[in-house]
PDB file of C-alpha atoms in Angstrom:
ATOM      1  CA  MET D   1      18.379  15.432  -9.027  1.00  0.00           C
ATOM      2  CA  ASN D   2      19.019  17.539  -5.874  1.00  0.00           C
ATOM      3  CA  ASP D   3      16.334  16.698  -3.292  1.00  0.00           C
ATOM      4  CA  LEU D   4      15.437  20.025  -2.664  1.00  0.00           C
ATOM      5  CA  LEU D   5      14.595  20.830  -6.938  1.00  0.00           C
ATOM      6  CA  THR D   6      13.067  17.062  -6.501  1.00  0.00           C
ATOM      7  CA  ALA D   7      10.710  18.862  -3.651  1.00  0.00           C
ATOM      8  CA  LEU D   8      10.359  22.372  -5.769  1.00  0.00           C
ATOM      9  CA  LEU D   9       8.966  20.476  -8.990  1.00  0.00           C
ATOM     10  CA  LEU D  10       7.028  18.416  -6.593  1.00  0.00           C
ATOM     11  CA  GLY D  11       5.278  21.220  -4.803  1.00  0.00           C
ATOM     12  CA  LEU D  12       4.736  22.601  -8.477  1.00  0.00           C
ATOM     13  CA  ILE D  13       3.327  19.849  -9.583  1.00  0.00           C
ATOM     14  CA  GLU D  14       0.680  19.627  -6.789  1.00  0.00           C
ATOM     15  CA  GLY D  15      -0.188  23.470  -7.007  1.00  0.00           C
ATOM     16  CA  ILE D  16      -1.030  23.334 -10.769  1.00  0.00           C
ATOM     17  CA  THR D  17      -2.887  20.097 -10.330  1.00  0.00           C
ATOM     18  CA  GLU D  18      -4.798  19.922  -7.097  1.00  0.00           C
ATOM     19  CA  PHE D  19      -7.993  22.234  -7.962  1.00  0.00           C
ATOM     20  CA  LEU D  20      -7.835  21.422 -12.080  1.00  0.00           C
ATOM     21  CA  PRO D  21      -9.569  17.891 -12.459  1.00  0.00           C
ATOM     22  CA  ILE D  22      -7.220  16.024 -13.681  1.00  0.00           C
ATOM     23  CA  SER D  23      -5.744  14.636 -10.375  1.00  0.00           C
ATOM     24  CA  SER D  24      -2.891  15.778  -8.318  1.00  0.00           C
ATOM     25  CA  THR D  25      -2.818  12.820  -6.284  1.00  0.00           C
ATOM     26  CA  GLY D  26      -2.563  10.842  -9.616  1.00  0.00           C
ATOM     27  CA  HIS D  27       0.623  13.496 -11.181  1.00  0.00           C
ATOM     28  CA  LEU D  28       2.553  13.140  -7.914  1.00  0.00           C
ATOM     29  CA  LEU D  29       2.573   9.428  -7.746  1.00  0.00           C
ATOM     30  CA  ILE D  30       3.367   9.760 -11.594  1.00  0.00           C
ATOM     31  CA  ALA D  31       6.115  11.512 -10.610  1.00  0.00           C
ATOM     32  CA  GLN D  32       6.972  10.092  -7.640  1.00  0.00           C
ATOM     33  CA  HIS D  33       7.407   6.984  -9.451  1.00  0.00           C
ATOM     34  CA  TRP D  34      10.133   8.437 -11.344  1.00  0.00           C
ATOM     35  CA  LEU D  35      11.761  11.273  -9.230  1.00  0.00           C
ATOM     36  CA  GLY D  36      11.310   8.594  -5.730  1.00  0.00           C
ATOM     37  CA  ALA D  37       8.703   8.362  -3.359  1.00  0.00           C
ATOM     38  CA  ARG D  38       8.020  10.600  -0.327  1.00  0.00           C
ATOM     39  CA  SER D  39       6.461  10.672   2.919  1.00  0.00           C
ATOM     40  CA  ASP D  40       2.678  10.308   3.216  1.00  0.00           C
ATOM     41  CA  LEU D  41       3.361  13.589   5.508  1.00  0.00           C
ATOM     42  CA  PHE D  42       5.333  15.085   2.565  1.00  0.00           C
ATOM     43  CA  ASN D  43       2.277  14.399   0.011  1.00  0.00           C
ATOM     44  CA  ILE D  44      -0.508  15.904   2.318  1.00  0.00           C
ATOM     45  CA  VAL D  45       1.282  18.936   3.764  1.00  0.00           C
ATOM     46  CA  ILE D  46       1.853  20.179   0.267  1.00  0.00           C
ATOM     47  CA  GLN D  47      -1.657  19.514  -0.946  1.00  0.00           C
ATOM     48  CA  ALA D  48      -2.252  22.119   2.449  1.00  0.00           C
ATOM     49  CA  GLY D  49       0.000  24.379   0.357  1.00  0.00           C
ATOM     50  CA  ALA D  50      -2.605  24.217  -2.446  1.00  0.00           C
ATOM     51  CA  ILE D  51      -5.317  24.679   0.006  1.00  0.00           C
ATOM     52  CA  LEU D  52      -3.932  27.844   1.425  1.00  0.00           C
ATOM     53  CA  ALA D  53      -4.032  28.819  -2.046  1.00  0.00           C
ATOM     54  CA  ILE D  54      -7.524  28.509  -2.507  1.00  0.00           C
ATOM     55  CA  CYS D  55      -8.107  30.586   0.853  1.00  0.00           C
ATOM     56  CA  LEU D  56      -6.101  33.509  -0.608  1.00  0.00           C
ATOM     57  CA  VAL D  57      -8.244  33.465  -4.048  1.00  0.00           C
ATOM     58  CA  TYR D  58     -11.807  33.490  -2.057  1.00  0.00           C
ATOM     59  CA  ARG D  59     -10.393  35.460   1.110  1.00  0.00           C
ATOM     60  CA  GLN D  60     -13.197  37.683   0.306  1.00  0.00           C
ATOM     61  CA  ARG D  61     -15.941  35.604  -0.338  1.00  0.00           C
ATOM     62  CA  LEU D  62     -14.447  33.193   3.256  1.00  0.00           C
ATOM     63  CA  LEU D  63     -14.312  37.426   4.798  1.00  0.00           C
ATOM     64  CA  ALA D  64     -17.876  37.831   3.987  1.00  0.00           C
ATOM     65  CA  LEU D  65     -18.654  35.019   5.340  1.00  0.00           C
ATOM     66  CA  ALA D  66     -17.557  35.008   8.532  1.00  0.00           C
ATOM     67  CA  PHE D  67     -18.452  38.654   9.387  1.00  0.00           C
ATOM     68  CA  GLY D  68     -22.065  38.073   7.568  1.00  0.00           C
ATOM     69  CA  LEU D  69     -22.889  34.883   9.634  1.00  0.00           C
ATOM     70  CA  GLY D  70     -26.512  37.316  10.837  1.00  0.00           C
ATOM     71  CA  GLU D  71     -27.643  37.021   7.083  1.00  0.00           C
ATOM     72  CA  ARG D  72     -29.520  33.776   6.635  1.00  0.00           C
ATOM     73  CA  GLU D  73     -28.348  32.958   3.272  1.00  0.00           C
ATOM     74  CA  ASN D  74     -24.615  33.347   4.834  1.00  0.00           C
ATOM     75  CA  ARG D  75     -25.554  31.137   8.009  1.00  0.00           C
ATOM     76  CA  GLU D  76     -27.083  28.335   5.337  1.00  0.00           C
ATOM     77  CA  PHE D  77     -24.039  27.986   2.874  1.00  0.00           C
ATOM     78  CA  VAL D  78     -22.081  27.836   5.685  1.00  0.00           C
ATOM     79  CA  LEU D  79     -23.467  25.397   7.807  1.00  0.00           C
ATOM     80  CA  LYS D  80     -23.546  22.963   3.928  1.00  0.00           C
ATOM     81  CA  VAL D  81     -20.078  23.492   3.769  1.00  0.00           C
ATOM     82  CA  ALA D  82     -19.760  22.133   7.313  1.00  0.00           C
ATOM     83  CA  ALA D  83     -21.880  19.340   6.719  1.00  0.00           C
ATOM     84  CA  ALA D  84     -20.234  18.131   3.943  1.00  0.00           C
ATOM     85  CA  PHE D  85     -17.034  18.187   5.646  1.00  0.00           C
ATOM     86  CA  ALA D  86     -18.768  16.117   8.181  1.00  0.00           C
ATOM     87  CA  VAL D  87     -20.014  13.387   5.677  1.00  0.00           C
ATOM     88  CA  THR D  88     -16.580  13.051   4.637  1.00  0.00           C
ATOM     89  CA  ALA D  89     -14.810  12.654   8.084  1.00  0.00           C
ATOM     90  CA  ALA D  90     -17.519  10.355   9.354  1.00  0.00           C
ATOM     91  CA  VAL D  91     -16.942   8.073   6.157  1.00  0.00           C
ATOM     92  CA  GLY D  92     -13.212   8.928   5.720  1.00  0.00           C
ATOM     93  CA  ILE D  93     -11.918   8.658   8.934  1.00  0.00           C
ATOM     94  CA  PRO D  94     -12.638   4.720   9.397  1.00  0.00           C
ATOM     95  CA  VAL D  95     -11.973   4.078   5.638  1.00  0.00           C
ATOM     96  CA  ARG D  96      -8.621   5.645   6.109  1.00  0.00           C
ATOM     97  CA  LEU D  97      -8.072   3.615   9.887  1.00  0.00           C
ATOM     98  CA  LEU D  98      -9.123  -0.074   7.733  1.00  0.00           C
ATOM     99  CA  GLY D  99      -6.358   1.075   5.022  1.00  0.00           C
ATOM    100  CA  TRP D 100      -9.438   0.787   2.340  1.00  0.00           C
ATOM    101  CA  LYS D 101      -7.528   2.408  -0.708  1.00  0.00           C
ATOM    102  CA  LEU D 102      -5.772   1.047  -4.110  1.00  0.00           C
ATOM    103  CA  PRO D 103      -2.267   0.567  -4.711  1.00  0.00           C
ATOM    104  CA  GLU D 104      -0.166   3.622  -5.001  1.00  0.00           C
ATOM    105  CA  THR D 105       1.173   2.566  -8.535  1.00  0.00           C
ATOM    106  CA  VAL D 106       1.003   3.687 -11.935  1.00  0.00           C
ATOM    107  CA  THR D 107      -1.512   1.515 -13.221  1.00  0.00           C
ATOM    108  CA  PRO D 108      -4.454   1.777 -11.398  1.00  0.00           C
ATOM    109  CA  VAL D 109      -3.556   5.799 -11.781  1.00  0.00           C
ATOM    110  CA  ALA D 110      -4.081   5.275 -14.930  1.00  0.00           C
ATOM    111  CA  TRP D 111      -7.326   3.740 -15.262  1.00  0.00           C
ATOM    112  CA  ALA D 112      -8.768   6.173 -12.561  1.00  0.00           C
ATOM    113  CA  LEU D 113      -7.761   8.804 -14.804  1.00  0.00           C
ATOM    114  CA  ILE D 114      -9.031   7.012 -18.063  1.00  0.00           C
ATOM    115  CA  LEU D 115     -12.439   6.039 -16.325  1.00  0.00           C
ATOM    116  CA  GLY D 116     -12.530   9.369 -15.032  1.00  0.00           C
ATOM    117  CA  GLY D 117     -12.302  11.493 -17.837  1.00  0.00           C
ATOM    118  CA  VAL D 118     -14.632   9.123 -19.782  1.00  0.00           C
ATOM    119  CA  TRP D 119     -17.151  10.276 -16.490  1.00  0.00           C
ATOM    120  CA  MET D 120     -16.733  14.005 -16.823  1.00  0.00           C
ATOM    121  CA  LEU D 121     -17.393  13.981 -20.501  1.00  0.00           C
ATOM    122  CA  LEU D 122     -20.949  12.033 -20.021  1.00  0.00           C
ATOM    123  CA  ALA D 123     -21.475  14.027 -16.450  1.00  0.00           C
ATOM    124  CA  GLU D 124     -21.056  17.606 -17.780  1.00  0.00           C
ATOM    125  CA  ARG D 125     -23.192  16.572 -20.610  1.00  0.00           C
ATOM    126  CA  LEU D 126     -26.093  14.527 -18.280  1.00  0.00           C
ATOM    127  CA  ALA D 127     -26.069  18.140 -16.201  1.00  0.00           C
ATOM    128  CA  GLU D 128     -26.685  20.388 -18.835  1.00  0.00           C
ATOM    129  CA  ARG D 129     -29.860  18.571 -19.656  1.00  0.00           C
ATOM    130  CA  ARG D 130     -30.990  18.325 -15.857  1.00  0.00           C
ATOM    131  CA  PRO D 131     -32.787  21.529 -14.174  1.00  0.00           C
ATOM    132  CA  GLU D 132     -30.825  23.944 -12.108  1.00  0.00           C
ATOM    133  CA  ARG D 133     -31.985  22.806  -7.958  1.00  0.00           C
ATOM    134  CA  GLY D 134     -29.477  24.998  -6.363  1.00  0.00           C
ATOM    135  CA  LEU D 135     -27.300  24.234  -3.282  1.00  0.00           C
ATOM    136  CA  THR D 136     -29.863  21.323  -2.008  1.00  0.00           C
ATOM    137  CA  TRP D 137     -28.714  18.831   0.734  1.00  0.00           C
ATOM    138  CA  THR D 138     -28.208  16.279  -1.948  1.00  0.00           C
ATOM    139  CA  VAL D 139     -25.549  18.224  -3.348  1.00  0.00           C
ATOM    140  CA  VAL D 140     -23.967  18.164   0.075  1.00  0.00           C
ATOM    141  CA  VAL D 141     -23.819  14.816   0.988  1.00  0.00           C
ATOM    142  CA  LEU D 142     -23.073  13.816  -2.402  1.00  0.00           C
ATOM    143  CA  VAL D 143     -20.140  16.076  -2.248  1.00  0.00           C
ATOM    144  CA  GLY D 144     -18.935  15.125   1.058  1.00  0.00           C
ATOM    145  CA  LEU D 145     -18.879  11.079  -0.402  1.00  0.00           C
ATOM    146  CA  ALA D 146     -16.978  11.883  -3.353  1.00  0.00           C
ATOM    147  CA  GLN D 147     -14.462  13.140  -1.484  1.00  0.00           C
ATOM    148  CA  VAL D 148     -13.992  10.076   0.148  1.00  0.00           C
ATOM    149  CA  VAL D 149     -14.216   8.089  -2.959  1.00  0.00           C
ATOM    150  CA  ALA D 150     -11.239  10.460  -4.939  1.00  0.00           C
ATOM    151  CA  GLY D 151      -9.074   9.285  -1.644  1.00  0.00           C
ATOM    152  CA  VAL D 152     -10.119   5.365  -1.855  1.00  0.00           C
ATOM    153  CA  PHE D 153      -9.211   5.958  -5.421  1.00  0.00           C
ATOM    154  CA  PRO D 154      -6.156   7.687  -6.320  1.00  0.00           C
ATOM    155  CA  GLY D 155      -5.874   9.789  -9.816  1.00  0.00           C
ATOM    156  CA  THR D 156      -9.739  10.276  -9.454  1.00  0.00           C
ATOM    157  CA  SER D 157      -9.242  14.031  -8.693  1.00  0.00           C
ATOM    158  CA  ARG D 158     -11.267  15.072  -5.587  1.00  0.00           C
ATOM    159  CA  SER D 159     -12.113  18.578  -7.764  1.00  0.00           C
ATOM    160  CA  ALA D 160     -13.588  16.404 -10.767  1.00  0.00           C
ATOM    161  CA  ALA D 161     -15.990  13.743  -8.318  1.00  0.00           C
ATOM    162  CA  THR D 162     -17.392  16.425  -6.121  1.00  0.00           C
ATOM    163  CA  ILE D 163     -17.861  19.123  -9.070  1.00  0.00           C
ATOM    164  CA  PHE D 164     -19.220  16.583 -11.257  1.00  0.00           C
ATOM    165  CA  VAL D 165     -21.417  15.085  -8.863  1.00  0.00           C
ATOM    166  CA  ALA D 166     -22.837  18.263  -7.789  1.00  0.00           C
ATOM    167  CA  MET D 167     -23.824  19.412 -10.956  1.00  0.00           C
ATOM    168  CA  LEU D 168     -25.265  15.612 -11.741  1.00  0.00           C
ATOM    169  CA  ALA D 169     -27.110  16.541  -8.292  1.00  0.00           C
ATOM    170  CA  GLY D 170     -28.835  19.914  -9.311  1.00  0.00           C
ATOM    171  CA  LEU D 171     -25.659  22.475  -9.241  1.00  0.00           C
ATOM    172  CA  THR D 172     -25.289  22.343 -12.327  1.00  0.00           C
ATOM    173  CA  ARG D 173     -23.862  25.885 -12.916  1.00  0.00           C
ATOM    174  CA  ARG D 174     -20.569  25.868 -13.221  1.00  0.00           C
ATOM    175  CA  PRO D 175     -18.605  28.556 -10.926  1.00  0.00           C
ATOM    176  CA  ALA D 176     -21.025  27.922  -8.406  1.00  0.00           C
ATOM    177  CA  ALA D 177     -20.595  24.051  -7.903  1.00  0.00           C
ATOM    178  CA  THR D 178     -16.835  24.821  -8.311  1.00  0.00           C
ATOM    179  CA  GLU D 179     -17.214  27.598  -5.304  1.00  0.00           C
ATOM    180  CA  PHE D 180     -18.614  24.995  -3.314  1.00  0.00           C
ATOM    181  CA  CYS D 181     -16.593  21.997  -3.655  1.00  0.00           C
ATOM    182  CA  PHE D 182     -13.372  24.550  -3.563  1.00  0.00           C
ATOM    183  CA  LEU D 183     -14.179  25.821  -0.258  1.00  0.00           C
ATOM    184  CA  VAL D 184     -15.363  22.193   1.108  1.00  0.00           C
ATOM    185  CA  GLY D 185     -11.862  21.378   0.164  1.00  0.00           C
ATOM    186  CA  ILE D 186     -10.315  23.803   2.711  1.00  0.00           C
ATOM    187  CA  PRO D 187     -11.574  21.911   6.126  1.00  0.00           C
ATOM    188  CA  THR D 188     -11.362  18.662   4.131  1.00  0.00           C
ATOM    189  CA  MET D 189      -7.431  19.027   3.516  1.00  0.00           C
ATOM    190  CA  PHE D 190      -6.335  20.407   6.609  1.00  0.00           C
ATOM    191  CA  ALA D 191      -7.706  18.138   8.625  1.00  0.00           C
ATOM    192  CA  ALA D 192      -6.280  15.610   6.519  1.00  0.00           C
ATOM    193  CA  SER D 193      -2.761  17.785   6.658  1.00  0.00           C
ATOM    194  CA  GLY D 194      -3.385  17.517  10.869  1.00  0.00           C
ATOM    195  CA  PHE D 195      -4.443  13.649  11.181  1.00  0.00           C
ATOM    196  CA  ALA D 196      -1.019  13.222   8.884  1.00  0.00           C
ATOM    197  CA  PHE D 197       1.050  15.065  11.614  1.00  0.00           C
ATOM    198  CA  VAL D 198      -0.034  13.789  14.808  1.00  0.00           C
ATOM    199  CA  GLU D 199       0.274  10.002  12.908  1.00  0.00           C
ATOM    200  CA  TYR D 200       4.192  11.191  12.086  1.00  0.00           C
ATOM    201  CA  LEU D 201       4.170  12.134  15.470  1.00  0.00           C
ATOM    202  CA  ALA D 202       3.285   8.711  16.541  1.00  0.00           C
ATOM    203  CA  GLU D 203       5.541   7.034  14.700  1.00  0.00           C
ATOM    204  CA  GLY D 204       8.545   8.697  16.022  1.00  0.00           C
ATOM    205  CA  GLY D 205       8.337  12.165  14.168  1.00  0.00           C
ATOM    206  CA  GLU D 206      11.524  11.525  12.584  1.00  0.00           C
ATOM    207  CA  GLY D 207      13.664  11.493   9.055  1.00  0.00           C
ATOM    208  CA  GLU D 208      11.292  14.419   6.943  1.00  0.00           C
ATOM    209  CA  ASP D 209      13.165  16.485   5.259  1.00  0.00           C
ATOM    210  CA  TRP D 210      12.056  20.016   6.854  1.00  0.00           C
ATOM    211  CA  ALA D 211      13.538  22.135   4.082  1.00  0.00           C
ATOM    212  CA  ALA D 212      12.356  20.174   1.205  1.00  0.00           C
ATOM    213  CA  LEU D 213       9.289  20.389   2.790  1.00  0.00           C
ATOM    214  CA  ALA D 214       9.078  24.049   3.440  1.00  0.00           C
ATOM    215  CA  ILE D 215      10.377  24.537  -0.098  1.00  0.00           C
ATOM    216  CA  ALA D 216       7.433  22.535  -1.792  1.00  0.00           C
ATOM    217  CA  PHE D 217       5.035  23.852   0.188  1.00  0.00           C
ATOM    218  CA  ALA D 218       5.819  27.387  -0.852  1.00  0.00           C
ATOM    219  CA  ALA D 219       6.210  25.879  -4.224  1.00  0.00           C
ATOM    220  CA  ALA D 220       2.677  24.130  -4.213  1.00  0.00           C
ATOM    221  CA  THR D 221       0.947  27.684  -2.511  1.00  0.00           C
ATOM    222  CA  LEU D 222       2.285  30.235  -5.242  1.00  0.00           C
ATOM    223  CA  THR D 223       1.259  27.693  -8.328  1.00  0.00           C
ATOM    224  CA  GLY D 224      -2.018  26.543  -6.202  1.00  0.00           C
ATOM    225  CA  PHE D 225      -3.005  30.313  -6.651  1.00  0.00           C
ATOM    226  CA  LEU D 226      -2.527  31.122 -10.132  1.00  0.00           C
ATOM    227  CA  ALA D 227      -3.939  27.920 -11.340  1.00  0.00           C
ATOM    228  CA  VAL D 228      -6.898  28.369  -9.059  1.00  0.00           C
ATOM    229  CA  ARG D 229      -7.137  32.193 -10.760  1.00  0.00           C
ATOM    230  CA  TRP D 230      -6.990  30.587 -14.171  1.00  0.00           C
ATOM    231  CA  LEU D 231      -9.356  27.940 -13.765  1.00  0.00           C
ATOM    232  CA  LEU D 232     -12.549  29.784 -12.297  1.00  0.00           C
ATOM    233  CA  GLY D 233     -11.658  32.619 -15.161  1.00  0.00           C
ATOM    234  CA  TYR D 234     -11.870  29.695 -17.610  1.00  0.00           C
ATOM    235  CA  ILE D 235     -14.873  27.998 -16.491  1.00  0.00           C
ATOM    236  CA  LYS D 236     -17.200  30.888 -17.394  1.00  0.00           C
ATOM    237  CA  THR D 237     -17.231  30.183 -20.872  1.00  0.00           C
ATOM    238  CA  HIS D 238     -15.362  26.790 -21.445  1.00  0.00           C
ATOM    239  CA  ARG D 239     -16.662  23.283 -20.567  1.00  0.00           C
ATOM    240  CA  PHE D 240     -13.849  20.560 -18.798  1.00  0.00           C
ATOM    241  CA  THR D 241     -13.957  18.930 -21.979  1.00  0.00           C
ATOM    242  CA  GLY D 242     -10.054  19.595 -22.880  1.00  0.00           C
ATOM    243  CA  PHE D 243      -9.621  18.702 -19.077  1.00  0.00           C
ATOM    244  CA  ALA D 244     -11.154  15.045 -19.926  1.00  0.00           C
ATOM    245  CA  VAL D 245      -9.303  14.355 -22.913  1.00  0.00           C
ATOM    246  CA  TYR D 246      -5.969  15.188 -21.210  1.00  0.00           C
ATOM    247  CA  ARG D 247      -6.778  12.723 -18.722  1.00  0.00           C
ATOM    248  CA  ILE D 248      -8.425  10.127 -21.195  1.00  0.00           C
ATOM    249  CA  ALA D 249      -4.927  10.650 -23.154  1.00  0.00           C
ATOM    250  CA  LEU D 250      -2.454  10.644 -20.286  1.00  0.00           C
ATOM    251  CA  GLY D 251      -4.109   7.366 -19.153  1.00  0.00           C
ATOM    252  CA  ALA D 252      -3.889   5.314 -22.595  1.00  0.00           C
ATOM    253  CA  ALA D 253       0.040   6.780 -22.493  1.00  0.00           C
ATOM    254  CA  LEU D 254       0.641   5.699 -19.117  1.00  0.00           C
ATOM    255  CA  LEU D 255      -1.185   2.116 -19.698  1.00  0.00           C
ATOM    256  CA  LEU D 256       1.530   1.763 -23.343  1.00  0.00           C
ATOM    257  CA  GLY D 257       4.557   2.931 -21.605  1.00  0.00           C
ATOM    258  CA  LEU D 258       4.296   0.587 -18.088  1.00  0.00           C
ATOM    259  CA  PRO D 259       6.503  -2.525 -18.360  1.00  0.00           C
ATOM    260  CA  ALA D 260       4.261  -5.504 -16.885  1.00  0.00           C
ATOM    261  CA  GLY D 261       3.584  -5.262 -13.091  1.00  0.00           C
ATOM    262  CA  ALA D 262       4.109  -1.761 -12.664  1.00  0.00           C
TER     263      ALA D 262
END
């Protein structure tokens, strides 16, 4: 397949799956298993394209926070977003430097999809029985840690891990949990992209197809914007059950269709 067309396809996959609780990393690894592996820089920078999409979707909310810091509620919310990011950085950077991450092969991803789907079914039902406590500091810390867990276990889904841990910790309303977790993802993924770019330069800064990367980035931004807009409307009246069933079915199909050792 033409390299630019492959990059476009991977960008579309990233944009569609980054914020749906079905694991963008898992889907990219699966796609690259057949389409050919890409560099860490490619994978993380196209995730930044999806994060740019979330900035566009939440542009009014972000502007209101930026120009409304004189209000106590806005200051507290921004502080909690920053604190969740700080937890992720404090734990995630050492984890990354130590190389603590499951192999990026299809079998672990398939199991993560299945187990994550079961977790979603159970977590949503449990969260519905818990009292609403709002955006507490417990939610903040757990969301920060959940981002690290999602990075260590490809196929987990950052959005699924963070949204459901937030709901279980007391931020039980789906739209509120989703908004906080998505906004925490903005500094997290932009920082990850910057970290990957520094690593790329430290290794010589050669070998990357910038045209392919630009196409994938643009595709991820556009489709990410559309996917988030759709999801925010969907969760107002629907549960996450459909996504959980999809994860379990996809994981099972991958396990049944894999050759030994894949």
